[in-house]
CSV table of C-alpha atoms in Angstrom, one decimal:
chain,number,residue,atom,x,y,z
A,1,UNK,CA,77.4,-74.2,11.0
A,2,UNK,CA,77.7,-70.4,12.0
A,3,UNK,CA,77.6,-69.1,8.6
A,4,UNK,CA,74.3,-71.6,7.6
A,5,UNK,CA,72.4,-70.0,10.5
A,6,UNK,CA,73.4,-66.7,9.8
A,7,UNK,CA,71.9,-67.1,6.3
A,8,UNK,CA,69.0,-68.6,7.4
A,9,UNK,CA,68.4,-65.7,10.1
A,10,UNK,CA,68.9,-63.1,7.5
A,11,UNK,CA,66.5,-64.9,5.1
A,12,UNK,CA,63.8,-65.0,7.4
A,13,UNK,CA,64.5,-61.6,8.8
A,14,UNK,CA,64.5,-60.3,4.8
A,15,UNK,CA,61.4,-62.0,4.2
A,16,UNK,CA,59.7,-60.9,7.1
A,17,UNK,CA,61.0,-57.1,6.8
A,18,UNK,CA,59.5,-57.5,3.2
A,19,UNK,CA,55.9,-58.4,4.3
A,20,UNK,CA,55.7,-56.1,7.2
A,21,UNK,CA,56.7,-53.1,4.7
A,22,UNK,CA,53.4,-53.2,2.6
A,23,UNK,CA,54.6,-50.2,0.6
A,24,UNK,CA,51.8,-50.9,-2.0
A,25,UNK,CA,49.1,-50.5,0.7
A,26,UNK,CA,50.9,-47.6,2.1
A,27,UNK,CA,50.6,-45.8,-1.2
A,28,UNK,CA,47.3,-46.6,-1.9
A,29,UNK,CA,46.1,-45.2,1.6
A,30,UNK,CA,47.9,-42.0,1.2
A,31,UNK,CA,46.6,-41.5,-2.4
A,32,UNK,CA,43.0,-42.1,-1.2
A,33,UNK,CA,43.6,-39.7,1.8
A,34,UNK,CA,45.0,-37.1,-0.7
A,35,UNK,CA,41.8,-37.5,-2.8
A,36,UNK,CA,39.5,-37.6,0.4
A,37,UNK,CA,41.3,-34.0,1.7
A,38,UNK,CA,40.5,-32.7,-2.0
A,39,UNK,CA,37.0,-33.5,-1.7
A,40,UNK,CA,36.6,-32.7,1.5
A,41,UNK,CA,38.3,-29.0,0.5
A,42,UNK,CA,35.8,-29.0,-2.7
A,43,UNK,CA,32.9,-29.9,-0.4
A,44,UNK,CA,33.7,-27.0,1.8
A,45,UNK,CA,33.6,-24.8,-1.1
A,46,UNK,CA,30.2,-26.3,-2.1
A,47,UNK,CA,28.8,-25.7,1.1
A,48,UNK,CA,30.1,-22.4,1.6
A,49,UNK,CA,28.6,-21.7,-1.9
A,50,UNK,CA,25.1,-23.4,-0.5
A,51,UNK,CA,25.7,-21.1,2.7
A,52,UNK,CA,25.6,-17.9,0.2
A,53,UNK,CA,23.0,-19.4,-1.9
A,54,UNK,CA,20.8,-20.0,0.8
A,55,UNK,CA,21.0,-16.5,2.3
A,56,UNK,CA,20.5,-15.3,-1.1
A,57,UNK,CA,17.1,-17.7,-1.2
A,58,UNK,CA,16.4,-16.3,1.9
A,59,UNK,CA,16.5,-12.7,0.5
A,60,UNK,CA,14.8,-13.7,-2.5
A,61,UNK,CA,11.9,-15.5,-0.3
A,62,UNK,CA,11.4,-12.3,1.5
A,63,UNK,CA,10.9,-10.3,-2.0
A,64,UNK,CA,8.8,-13.0,-3.0
A,65,UNK,CA,6.7,-12.5,0.3
A,66,UNK,CA,6.5,-8.9,-0.4
A,67,UNK,CA,5.5,-9.2,-4.1
A,68,UNK,CA,2.9,-11.8,-2.9
A,69,UNK,CA,1.7,-9.1,-0.7
A,70,UNK,CA,1.5,-6.7,-3.5
A,71,UNK,CA,-0.4,-9.3,-5.8
A,72,UNK,CA,-2.7,-9.4,-2.9
A,73,UNK,CA,-3.1,-6.0,-2.7
A,74,UNK,CA,-3.7,-5.4,-6.1
A,75,UNK,CA,-6.4,-8.2,-6.6
A,76,UNK,CA,-8.3,-6.3,-3.8
A,77,UNK,CA,-7.9,-3.1,-5.5
A,78,UNK,CA,-9.0,-4.7,-8.6
A,79,UNK,CA,-12.0,-6.3,-6.9
A,80,UNK,CA,-13.0,-3.0,-5.1
A,81,UNK,CA,-12.3,-0.8,-8.2
A,82,UNK,CA,-14.8,-3.6,-10.4
A,83,UNK,CA,-17.2,-3.1,-7.8
A,84,UNK,CA,-17.1,0.7,-8.0
A,85,UNK,CA,-17.4,0.8,-11.6
A,86,UNK,CA,-20.4,-1.8,-11.5
A,87,UNK,CA,-22.0,0.7,-9.1
A,88,UNK,CA,-21.2,3.6,-11.0
A,89,UNK,CA,-22.7,2.1,-14.1
A,90,UNK,CA,-25.8,1.1,-12.0
A,91,UNK,CA,-26.0,4.9,-10.9
A,92,UNK,CA,-25.6,6.0,-14.5
A,93,UNK,CA,-28.5,4.1,-15.5
A,94,UNK,CA,-30.6,5.2,-12.4
A,95,UNK,CA,-29.5,8.7,-13.2
A,96,UNK,CA,-30.4,8.6,-17.0
A,97,UNK,CA,-34.3,7.1,-15.7
A,98,UNK,CA,-34.6,10.4,-13.9
A,99,UNK,CA,-33.4,12.5,-16.6
A,100,UNK,CA,-36.1,11.0,-19.0
A,101,UNK,CA,-38.6,11.1,-16.5
A,102,UNK,CA,-37.8,14.7,-15.8
A,103,UNK,CA,-37.9,15.3,-19.4
A,104,UNK,CA,-41.4,13.9,-19.8
A,105,UNK,CA,-42.6,16.4,-16.9
A,106,UNK,CA,-41.2,19.0,-18.8
A,107,UNK,CA,-42.5,18.3,-21.9
A,108,UNK,CA,-45.9,18.2,-20.1
A,109,UNK,CA,-45.4,21.1,-18.5
A,110,UNK,CA,-44.5,23.1,-21.7
A,111,UNK,CA,-47.5,21.7,-23.0
A,112,UNK,CA,-49.6,23.2,-20.4
A,113,UNK,CA,-48.1,26.6,-20.8
A,114,UNK,CA,-48.7,26.5,-24.0
A,115,UNK,CA,-52.4,26.1,-23.7
A,116,UNK,CA,-52.1,28.9,-20.7
A,117,UNK,CA,-50.3,31.1,-23.5
A,118,UNK,CA,-53.3,30.5,-25.7
A,119,UNK,CA,-55.8,31.1,-23.2
A,120,UNK,CA,-54.1,34.4,-22.2
A,121,UNK,CA,-53.6,35.7,-25.5
A,122,UNK,CA,-57.5,34.9,-26.1
A,123,UNK,CA,-58.4,37.0,-23.2
A,124,UNK,CA,-55.9,39.4,-23.9
A,125,UNK,CA,-57.5,39.9,-27.6
A,126,UNK,CA,-61.0,40.0,-26.2
A,127,UNK,CA,-60.0,42.6,-23.5
A,128,UNK,CA,-58.3,44.8,-26.5
A,129,UNK,CA,-61.7,44.3,-28.3
A,130,UNK,CA,-64.0,45.3,-25.9
A,131,UNK,CA,-62.1,48.4,-24.9
A,132,UNK,CA,-60.5,46.9,-22.0
A,133,UNK,CA,-57.6,48.2,-19.6
A,134,UNK,CA,-55.1,50.2,-21.3
A,135,UNK,CA,-52.6,49.4,-18.5
A,136,UNK,CA,-52.9,45.5,-19.0
A,137,UNK,CA,-52.8,46.1,-23.0
A,138,UNK,CA,-49.4,48.0,-22.3
A,139,UNK,CA,-48.0,44.8,-20.3
A,140,UNK,CA,-49.0,42.7,-23.2
A,141,UNK,CA,-47.3,44.7,-25.7
A,142,UNK,CA,-44.2,45.7,-23.7
A,143,UNK,CA,-43.2,42.2,-22.5
A,144,UNK,CA,-40.1,40.9,-24.2
A,145,UNK,CA,-41.2,36.9,-23.7
A,146,UNK,CA,-44.5,35.0,-22.8
A,147,UNK,CA,-42.2,34.5,-19.3
A,148,UNK,CA,-41.9,38.6,-18.9
A,149,UNK,CA,-45.5,39.0,-20.0
A,150,UNK,CA,-46.5,36.7,-17.1
A,151,UNK,CA,-44.1,38.6,-14.4
A,152,UNK,CA,-45.2,41.8,-15.6
A,153,UNK,CA,-49.2,41.1,-15.7
A,154,UNK,CA,-49.2,39.8,-12.0
A,155,UNK,CA,-47.7,43.4,-11.0
A,156,UNK,CA,-50.6,45.0,-13.0
A,157,UNK,CA,-53.3,45.5,-10.2
A,158,UNK,CA,-56.2,46.4,-12.3
A,159,UNK,CA,-56.9,43.1,-14.1
A,160,UNK,CA,-59.7,40.7,-13.5
A,161,UNK,CA,-59.6,37.9,-10.7
A,162,UNK,CA,-60.1,35.4,-13.7
A,163,UNK,CA,-57.0,36.4,-15.4
A,164,UNK,CA,-54.8,36.7,-12.1
A,165,UNK,CA,-56.0,33.2,-10.9
A,166,UNK,CA,-54.6,32.1,-14.4
A,167,UNK,CA,-51.4,34.2,-14.4
A,168,UNK,CA,-50.5,32.7,-11.0
A,169,UNK,CA,-50.9,29.3,-12.2
A,170,UNK,CA,-49.1,29.9,-15.1
A,171,UNK,CA,-46.3,31.6,-13.0
A,172,UNK,CA,-46.2,28.2,-10.4
A,173,UNK,CA,-45.9,26.2,-13.4
A,174,UNK,CA,-42.8,28.4,-14.8
A,175,UNK,CA,-41.1,28.2,-11.6
A,176,UNK,CA,-41.5,24.2,-11.5
A,177,UNK,CA,-40.3,24.2,-14.7
A,178,UNK,CA,-37.2,25.9,-14.0
A,179,UNK,CA,-36.6,23.9,-11.1
A,180,UNK,CA,-37.0,20.7,-13.0
A,181,UNK,CA,-34.6,22.2,-15.7
A,182,UNK,CA,-32.3,23.1,-12.8
A,183,UNK,CA,-32.3,19.3,-11.6
A,184,UNK,CA,-32.1,17.9,-15.2
A,185,UNK,CA,-28.7,20.1,-15.7
A,186,UNK,CA,-27.3,19.1,-12.2
A,187,UNK,CA,-28.3,15.5,-12.7
A,188,UNK,CA,-26.5,15.6,-16.2
A,189,UNK,CA,-23.7,16.9,-14.8
A,190,UNK,CA,-23.5,14.5,-12.1
A,191,UNK,CA,-24.2,11.9,-15.0
A,192,UNK,CA,-21.1,13.3,-16.9
A,193,UNK,CA,-18.8,13.3,-13.9
A,194,UNK,CA,-19.8,9.7,-13.2
A,195,UNK,CA,-18.9,8.9,-16.9
A,196,UNK,CA,-15.7,10.7,-16.4
A,197,UNK,CA,-15.0,8.6,-13.3
A,198,UNK,CA,-16.0,5.1,-14.9
A,199,UNK,CA,-13.6,6.1,-17.9
A,200,UNK,CA,-10.7,6.8,-15.2
A,201,UNK,CA,-11.3,3.7,-13.5
A,202,UNK,CA,-11.2,1.9,-16.6
A,203,UNK,CA,-7.7,2.9,-17.5
A,204,UNK,CA,-6.7,2.3,-13.9
A,205,UNK,CA,-8.0,-1.3,-13.8
A,206,UNK,CA,-6.1,-1.7,-17.3
A,207,UNK,CA,-3.1,-0.6,-15.4
A,208,UNK,CA,-3.4,-2.3,-12.4
A,209,UNK,CA,-4.0,-5.7,-14.4
A,210,UNK,CA,-0.9,-4.9,-16.4
A,211,UNK,CA,1.3,-4.5,-13.5
A,212,UNK,CA,-0.5,-7.4,-11.6
A,213,UNK,CA,0.4,-9.9,-14.6
A,214,UNK,CA,3.8,-8.4,-14.7
A,215,UNK,CA,4.2,-9.2,-11.0
A,216,UNK,CA,3.0,-12.6,-11.5
A,217,UNK,CA,5.3,-13.3,-14.3
A,218,UNK,CA,8.5,-11.9,-12.3
A,219,UNK,CA,7.4,-14.0,-9.4
A,220,UNK,CA,6.9,-17.2,-11.6
A,221,UNK,CA,10.3,-16.8,-13.2
A,222,UNK,CA,11.9,-16.1,-9.7
A,223,UNK,CA,10.6,-19.2,-8.2
A,224,UNK,CA,11.7,-21.5,-11.0
A,225,UNK,CA,15.2,-20.1,-10.9
A,226,UNK,CA,15.5,-20.5,-7.0
A,227,UNK,CA,14.2,-24.0,-7.3
A,228,UNK,CA,16.9,-24.8,-10.2
A,229,UNK,CA,19.6,-23.2,-8.3
A,230,UNK,CA,18.7,-24.9,-5.2
A,231,UNK,CA,18.2,-28.0,-6.9
A,232,UNK,CA,21.8,-27.9,-8.6
A,233,UNK,CA,23.5,-26.9,-5.3
A,234,UNK,CA,22.1,-30.1,-3.3
A,235,UNK,CA,22.9,-32.3,-6.2
A,236,UNK,CA,26.7,-31.1,-6.3
A,237,UNK,CA,26.7,-31.5,-2.4
A,238,UNK,CA,25.4,-35.0,-2.5
A,239,UNK,CA,27.7,-36.0,-5.3
A,240,UNK,CA,30.6,-34.8,-3.3
A,241,UNK,CA,29.2,-36.6,-0.1
A,242,UNK,CA,28.9,-39.8,-2.0
A,243,UNK,CA,32.3,-39.5,-3.2
A,244,UNK,CA,33.8,-38.7,0.1
A,245,UNK,CA,31.8,-41.6,1.7
A,246,UNK,CA,33.3,-44.1,-0.8
A,247,UNK,CA,36.5,-43.0,-0.5
A,248,UNK,CA,36.0,-43.3,3.5
A,249,UNK,CA,35.0,-46.8,3.3
A,250,UNK,CA,37.7,-47.7,0.8
A,251,UNK,CA,40.1,-46.0,3.1
A,252,UNK,CA,38.7,-48.2,5.8
A,253,UNK,CA,38.7,-51.5,3.6
A,254,UNK,CA,42.2,-51.1,2.8
A,255,UNK,CA,43.4,-50.2,6.7
A,256,UNK,CA,41.7,-53.5,7.5
A,257,UNK,CA,43.4,-55.3,4.6
A,258,UNK,CA,46.6,-53.9,5.9
A,259,UNK,CA,45.8,-54.7,9.2
A,260,UNK,CA,45.2,-58.6,8.4
A,261,UNK,CA,48.3,-58.6,6.1
A,262,UNK,CA,50.3,-57.0,9.1
A,263,UNK,CA,49.1,-59.8,11.5
A,264,UNK,CA,49.6,-62.8,8.7
A,265,UNK,CA,53.3,-61.4,8.5
A,266,UNK,CA,53.6,-61.1,12.1
A,267,UNK,CA,52.1,-65.0,12.3
A,268,UNK,CA,54.7,-65.9,9.5
A,269,UNK,CA,57.5,-64.3,11.1
A,270,UNK,CA,56.9,-65.9,14.4
A,271,UNK,CA,56.4,-69.4,12.4
A,272,UNK,CA,59.7,-68.7,10.8
A,273,UNK,CA,61.5,-68.0,13.9
A,274,UNK,CA,60.0,-71.0,15.6
A,275,UNK,CA,61.3,-73.3,12.7
A,276,UNK,CA,64.8,-71.9,12.6
A,277,UNK,CA,65.2,-72.3,16.4
A,278,UNK,CA,64.3,-75.8,16.0
A,279,UNK,CA,66.8,-76.4,13.5
A,280,UNK,CA,69.1,-74.6,15.1
A,281,UNK,CA,68.9,-76.5,18.3
A,282,UNK,CA,68.8,-80.0,15.9
A,283,UNK,CA,72.2,-78.5,14.8
A,284,UNK,CA,73.8,-78.0,18.0
A,285,UNK,CA,74.0,-81.3,19.0
A,286,UNK,CA,77.6,-80.9,19.3
A,287,UNK,CA,79.1,-78.3,21.3
A,288,UNK,CA,79.1,-75.0,19.4
A,289,UNK,CA,79.1,-71.2,19.7
A,290,UNK,CA,75.5,-70.4,20.2
A,291,UNK,CA,74.1,-68.4,18.0
A,292,UNK,CA,73.3,-64.7,18.5
A,293,UNK,CA,69.9,-65.1,19.8
A,294,UNK,CA,68.9,-61.2,19.0
A,295,UNK,CA,67.3,-60.5,15.7
A,296,UNK,CA,66.0,-57.5,14.4
A,297,UNK,CA,62.3,-56.9,14.4
A,298,UNK,CA,60.8,-55.0,11.8
A,299,UNK,CA,57.9,-52.7,12.4
A,300,UNK,CA,54.9,-52.5,10.1
A,301,UNK,CA,54.9,-49.0,8.7
A,302,UNK,CA,52.0,-47.0,10.1
A,303,UNK,CA,49.4,-45.6,7.7
A,304,UNK,CA,49.3,-41.9,8.1
A,305,UNK,CA,45.9,-39.9,8.3
A,306,UNK,CA,45.0,-36.9,6.4
A,307,UNK,CA,41.5,-36.6,7.8
A,308,UNK,CA,40.9,-32.9,8.6
A,309,UNK,CA,37.5,-32.2,10.7
A,310,UNK,CA,34.9,-30.1,8.9
A,311,UNK,CA,34.7,-26.7,10.7
A,312,UNK,CA,32.0,-25.1,11.7
A,313,UNK,CA,11.7,6.4,16.4
A,314,UNK,CA,11.2,9.8,17.8
A,315,UNK,CA,7.9,12.3,17.8
A,316,UNK,CA,6.6,13.2,14.5
A,317,UNK,CA,7.1,16.3,13.1
A,318,UNK,CA,5.1,18.3,10.7
A,319,UNK,CA,8.1,18.4,8.4
A,320,UNK,CA,8.0,14.6,8.2
A,321,UNK,CA,4.9,14.6,6.0
A,322,UNK,CA,7.0,14.7,2.7
A,323,UNK,CA,8.6,11.1,4.0
A,324,UNK,CA,5.9,9.2,6.6
A,325,UNK,CA,4.6,7.9,3.3
A,326,UNK,CA,7.5,6.2,1.9
A,327,UNK,CA,6.9,2.9,4.0
A,328,UNK,CA,4.1,2.5,1.2
A,329,UNK,CA,5.9,2.6,-1.5
A,330,UNK,CA,5.8,-0.8,-3.2
A,331,UNK,CA,3.7,-1.8,-0.7
A,332,UNK,CA,0.1,-0.3,-1.8
A,333,UNK,CA,-2.4,-0.3,-4.1
A,334,UNK,CA,-4.8,2.4,-5.4
A,335,UNK,CA,-8.5,1.7,-4.6
A,336,UNK,CA,-11.1,4.3,-6.0
A,337,UNK,CA,-12.8,5.5,-2.7
A,338,UNK,CA,-10.2,3.2,-0.6
A,339,UNK,CA,-8.4,4.4,2.6
A,340,UNK,CA,-11.4,5.5,4.4
A,341,UNK,CA,-11.3,2.4,7.0
A,342,UNK,CA,-8.7,1.1,9.3
A,343,UNK,CA,-8.9,-2.2,7.3
A,344,UNK,CA,-7.9,-0.3,4.2
A,345,UNK,CA,-5.3,1.4,5.7
A,346,UNK,CA,-3.6,-1.9,7.3
A,347,UNK,CA,-3.5,-3.4,3.7
A,348,UNK,CA,-2.0,-0.2,2.2
A,349,UNK,CA,-5.2,0.5,-0.1
A,350,UNK,CA,-5.7,4.2,-0.7
A,351,UNK,CA,-6.7,6.7,-3.1
A,352,UNK,CA,-5.1,10.0,-3.7
A,353,UNK,CA,-7.1,12.1,-1.0
A,354,UNK,CA,-7.2,9.5,1.4
A,355,UNK,CA,-3.5,9.0,1.4
A,356,UNK,CA,-2.8,12.8,2.0
A,357,UNK,CA,-4.9,12.7,5.0
A,358,UNK,CA,-3.3,9.9,6.1
A,359,UNK,CA,0.3,11.4,5.9
A,360,UNK,CA,-1.0,14.5,7.7
A,361,UNK,CA,-2.6,12.4,10.5
A,362,UNK,CA,0.9,10.7,10.9
A,363,UNK,CA,2.3,14.1,11.9
A,364,UNK,CA,-0.5,15.5,14.0
A,365,UNK,CA,-2.2,17.4,11.7
A,366,UNK,CA,-6.2,16.6,11.2
A,367,UNK,CA,-7.5,17.3,7.8
A,368,UNK,CA,-11.3,16.8,8.8
A,369,UNK,CA,-13.6,13.6,8.7
A,370,UNK,CA,-11.5,10.5,6.8
A,371,UNK,CA,-15.0,9.3,5.9
A,372,UNK,CA,-15.9,12.4,3.7
A,373,UNK,CA,-12.1,13.4,2.7
A,374,UNK,CA,-12.0,14.2,-1.2
A,375,UNK,CA,-9.9,16.6,-3.7
A,376,UNK,CA,-12.5,19.0,-3.2
A,377,UNK,CA,-12.2,19.3,0.6
A,378,UNK,CA,-8.5,19.2,0.8
A,379,UNK,CA,-8.4,22.1,-1.8
A,380,UNK,CA,-10.2,24.3,0.7
A,381,UNK,CA,-8.3,22.9,4.1
A,382,UNK,CA,-5.3,25.5,4.1
A,383,UNK,CA,-4.2,28.7,2.3
A,384,UNK,CA,-3.7,28.8,-1.3
A,385,UNK,CA,-0.1,30.0,-2.4
A,386,UNK,CA,1.6,30.7,-5.7
A,387,UNK,CA,3.1,27.5,-7.4
A,388,UNK,CA,6.3,30.0,-7.6
A,389,UNK,CA,6.3,29.8,-3.7
A,390,UNK,CA,5.9,25.8,-3.5
A,391,UNK,CA,7.5,24.1,-0.4
A,392,UNK,CA,7.9,20.7,0.7
A,393,UNK,CA,4.6,19.7,2.6
A,394,UNK,CA,2.2,21.7,0.1
A,395,UNK,CA,-0.5,20.1,-1.6
A,396,UNK,CA,-0.5,19.9,-5.4
A,397,UNK,CA,-3.5,19.4,-7.3
A,398,UNK,CA,-4.0,18.2,-10.6
A,399,UNK,CA,-6.7,18.1,-13.6
A,400,UNK,CA,-7.1,14.4,-14.3
A,401,UNK,CA,-10.6,12.9,-15.0
A,402,UNK,CA,-12.1,16.3,-13.9
A,403,UNK,CA,-10.9,19.5,-12.3
A,404,UNK,CA,-8.5,19.4,-9.3
A,405,UNK,CA,-8.9,15.7,-9.7
A,406,UNK,CA,-5.9,14.3,-8.2
A,407,UNK,CA,-3.8,15.5,-5.3
A,408,UNK,CA,-0.5,14.7,-3.8
A,409,UNK,CA,2.2,16.3,-1.4
A,410,UNK,CA,5.1,18.2,-2.8
A,411,UNK,CA,8.5,16.8,-1.5
A,412,UNK,CA,10.8,19.4,-3.5
A,413,UNK,CA,13.0,18.9,-6.8
A,414,UNK,CA,10.0,19.0,-8.9
A,415,UNK,CA,8.5,16.0,-7.6
A,416,UNK,CA,5.4,14.8,-5.4
A,417,UNK,CA,4.4,11.8,-3.4
A,418,UNK,CA,0.9,10.7,-3.9
A,419,UNK,CA,-1.2,7.3,-4.4
A,420,UNK,CA,-1.1,7.0,-8.3
A,421,UNK,CA,-3.6,4.8,-10.2
A,422,UNK,CA,-1.3,2.6,-11.8
A,423,UNK,CA,1.3,2.5,-8.9
A,424,UNK,CA,-0.5,2.8,-5.5
A,425,UNK,CA,2.2,4.9,-3.3
A,426,UNK,CA,4.8,6.4,-5.2
A,427,UNK,CA,6.9,9.7,-6.1
A,428,UNK,CA,6.2,11.1,-9.3
A,429,UNK,CA,7.7,13.9,-11.1
A,430,UNK,CA,5.7,16.9,-11.8
A,431,UNK,CA,8.2,19.0,-13.7
A,432,UNK,CA,7.9,16.8,-17.1
A,433,UNK,CA,5.9,14.6,-18.5
A,434,UNK,CA,2.3,13.4,-17.8
A,435,UNK,CA,2.1,15.3,-14.5
A,436,UNK,CA,3.6,18.6,-15.6
A,437,UNK,CA,0.8,18.4,-18.3
A,438,UNK,CA,-1.8,17.8,-15.7
A,439,UNK,CA,-0.6,19.8,-12.9
A,440,UNK,CA,-2.9,23.2,-12.6
A,441,UNK,CA,-1.2,25.2,-10.5
A,442,UNK,CA,-3.2,25.1,-7.5
A,443,UNK,CA,-0.8,24.8,-4.4
A,444,UNK,CA,-2.4,24.4,-1.0
A,445,UNK,CA,-0.2,25.1,2.1
A,446,UNK,CA,-1.8,23.4,5.3
C-alpha cells in the first residue's frame, strides 16, 4: 500500500511539475524579449539619426530662409533696375527730341546768318565801289572768317548806323548759335552717358537674372532632398515602431497564455491531489501508516523581462570701415541708384557709391548728403594719394561704363569690398582679372 501511494503521489507531482515548467513558453518569451531589445536599440539609433537629421534640416531651413530672402532682394533689384532702364530709355527718347529741335533751330540760324552774310557782302561791295571808308574795307579784307569779320567790324567806329544794326543782330545770332551748339554737345554727351548706363544695366540685369535662377534651382533641389530625407527617416522609425508594437503585443499575449496555462496547471494539480487524497482515504480502511502528507510544490518559472526604458559690441572705429560691410555679403543685391533710403538699406539694396557712404556712416564719418552721393562726389571727398601708398579704408575707383564709374573700399591684400552689379556686396580681387583691368589708379583717402 505504501508503495502504491508513493507511486501515485510521484506521478501526480511529476505531472504537475511538467505542466508548471512550460519551457516552450519561457523560450518564446525570452526570444521575443531579445528581439524587442534589439529593435529598441535599432530604434534608438534611428531616433538619434532623426535628431541629427532634424538638426541638419533646421540648419538647412535657416539657409533656405536666407536664400529666399536673397531671392526676394534680387527680385526687387531686378524690378528696380528694369524701372531704371525703362526711365533711361524714356530720357533718351526725350533728349533725342530736344537734340532734333536744337538741330532745326541751328539750321534756321545758319540760314539767317547766310542771308546776313550776303547782305553784308553786298553793302561792303557797294561801299568799296562808292569809295567808302578805308578802315571798314581793311576790316573786311583782313578778317579770317565771317565770324571774325563781324567781331572786327563792330569795333570799327566809322561804319554807318544801318550796318552797325545788322552787325549787332548778326553777332547776337552767332552767340545764340554758339549757345545752342554747346547745348547740343552737352545733351549728346548726356545721351551717350545714359546709353552707356543702359548698356551696363542690361549686363547687370542679365547677371542678376542668372544668379536668381541659380539660387532658385539650388533652393528647389535642397527642398526636394530635405523632404526625401525626412520621409525616409520617418518611414524607418514608423516601421521599427510597428515591429516593436507587434512584439510587445505578442509578448503580452504569450504572457497571458502562460498565466492561463499556469492557472490551469494549478487547478489540475489541486484536483489530482484531491483525487489522490480521496483514494488514500478509501485505501486506509484498515490501520496503516499514514502516508507522508507533505508533497513538494513546483513553482512555475517566472518569465523574465528584458524591457529597457527609453532614455531621454564696442563703439565703432574708423578702422572698422573695411569690415562693417561684411554683414551684407550674401545678403544684398545691386540696385542702380539704390541705397539712398532707409527702406533700401534695411533690405540690403545698394549701388557702389551708396554702399561706401553707408559703410563710412557706420564708423561716424559723413560723406555728404546720402541722396546725392555718387562716384563723382566721392572722388572729391578726401585727399587723392598714389596707388603705391594705398591703405585699408582708402576709396578705389574703376573705369567701367564711364570714367570713375565704380568705387569700393580697399581692404588690403589687393582686394576691395563694394557693391558689385552681379554679386551685391562682396569682396573682389583688384590685383588680377577684370578689376585689375578696370582700376584707373585713383585712390582717395578719407
